[in-house]
Amino acid sequence: MYAIQVDRLTKSYNGLVAVSEVSFNVPEGSIFGFLGPNGAGKTTTINILCTILKPSSGTAVVNGYDCLKQPDRVRQSIGIVFQDTTLDKDLTAYENLLYHAILYNVPKRLRKQKVREALRFVDLYDRRDDFVRRFSGGMKRRLEVARAIVHQPKVLFLDEPTLGLDPQSRKGLWDFITRLPAEHGVTVFMTTHYMDEAEVCDRIAIIDKGRIIAQGSPQELKKLVGGDVIYLKTTNNMDSVEILREKLGFEATLRADEIFVPVTKGEACIPEIIRLLGDRVTSVRMQRPTLNDVFLKLTGKRIREEIQDQSDQLKEAIRAYRRRFDRG
Ligand SMILES: Nc1ncnc2c1ncn2[C@@H]1O[C@H](COP(=O)(O)OP(=O)(O)OP(=O)(O)O)[C@@H](O)[C@H]1O
Ligand SMILES: [Mg+2]
């Protein structure tokens, strides 16, 4: 059984095609990741599945309900954690969740119990009476996950749930998210541009410029790169590249001060390389392909470079702000 079925979904904004002919199915009880750089169409897709946006064409079925024809049914059966926080900062954690339970028609006799359970699940029960405005970024995100499961949805949508969090809070939140299928029977659909998060999903779709360019389990996707990558340093890299190419037929190339050798089975090739190059070798390391390598192979660019750009932009904005502040 599929919790989500999407067929040739397309969305254009005044001629700009944000999502183009996207198709995928998400099995019940699994974690599905939508991985892609900024502007890829992740939020647009999630908003269509949550019935916030109407598609230009194609179909989306969530929990057996058609997103266009039965939007109310869809909404009652899902939980959402948006990219930007939507908590009421002037209410306590408990009040935020109780208000949500009322909105979602959780029966009165069950409301308090469900709110308490959700708060306990994300370890915020002890902070239930604190105002949200006093919460850290990580706590707010956890509270949003708690709120999204108060009405016991079958599918939870999370749009970049860990964006902007420090590594420790990211890990904490991530632990709760990965426990949802087993402990709450929830199917998780999430978007991210963090490779390590995509890594833990049961299935991933890689989306770029509105199109799904590959999908499968992380293992399946990594096979697209074909084997392992060996990085070598030698006393004479130019000569070594020639030797590796001529004697072993490897597609060895020089990258900065290292030789890059893609091979099918790293363990088997390293001894062969050492035998051939002998004392010339000063260091060897082997790397399994990462999802970044997959994205690089498919698109010719890295997802992470974009993140770097963003943080550079942010740093520049902070510097500009400081300059103004210093002057004024
Ligand atoms: N309301 C809108 N009107 C016009 N264009 C839009 C609108 N919303 C999104 N777009 C455009 O659609 C494209 C996809 O945007 P979307 O927000 O879905 O990307 P995303 O993958 O979620 O990116 P990010 O990682 O930055 O959140 C972008 O080019 C964006 O500018
Ligand atoms: Mg987005």
XYZ file of C-alpha atoms and ligand atoms in Angstrom, residues 13-14 16 18 36-45 83 159-160 193 310, ligand 1:
50
model
C 3.873 30.061 -11.686
C 3.072 32.514 -14.508
C 7.869 29.494 -14.687
C 8.614 25.060 -10.730
C 17.562 19.013 -3.930
C 19.250 22.421 -3.982
C 17.542 25.795 -3.474
C 14.689 26.473 -5.848
C 14.489 22.829 -6.986
C 10.723 22.647 -6.365
C 10.667 20.859 -3.009
C 8.355 23.256 -1.140
C 6.088 23.590 -4.172
C 5.648 19.782 -4.275
C 9.887 25.432 6.302
C 9.798 20.845 4.837
C 13.511 21.272 5.682
C 19.447 19.471 1.275
C 24.308 30.890 1.200
N 4.488 31.800 -5.171
C 5.407 31.745 -6.124
N 5.340 32.549 -7.207
C 6.253 32.473 -8.185
N 7.305 31.641 -8.193
C 7.441 30.819 -7.135
C 6.512 30.820 -6.044
N 6.907 29.893 -5.145
C 8.039 29.348 -5.642
N 8.355 29.879 -6.841
C 9.498 29.493 -7.683
O 9.412 28.105 -7.939
C 10.704 27.503 -7.898
C 10.718 26.379 -6.867
O 10.565 26.948 -5.572
P 10.440 26.060 -4.250
O 10.131 26.976 -3.134
O 9.474 24.949 -4.504
O 11.900 25.483 -4.143
P 12.596 24.663 -2.946
O 13.156 23.426 -3.561
O 11.656 24.492 -1.820
O 13.809 25.608 -2.545
P 14.468 25.907 -1.081
O 15.470 24.798 -0.862
O 15.144 27.196 -1.268
O 13.385 25.937 -0.058
C 11.686 28.619 -7.603
O 12.221 29.074 -8.833
C 10.826 29.693 -6.977
O 11.336 30.982 -7.219
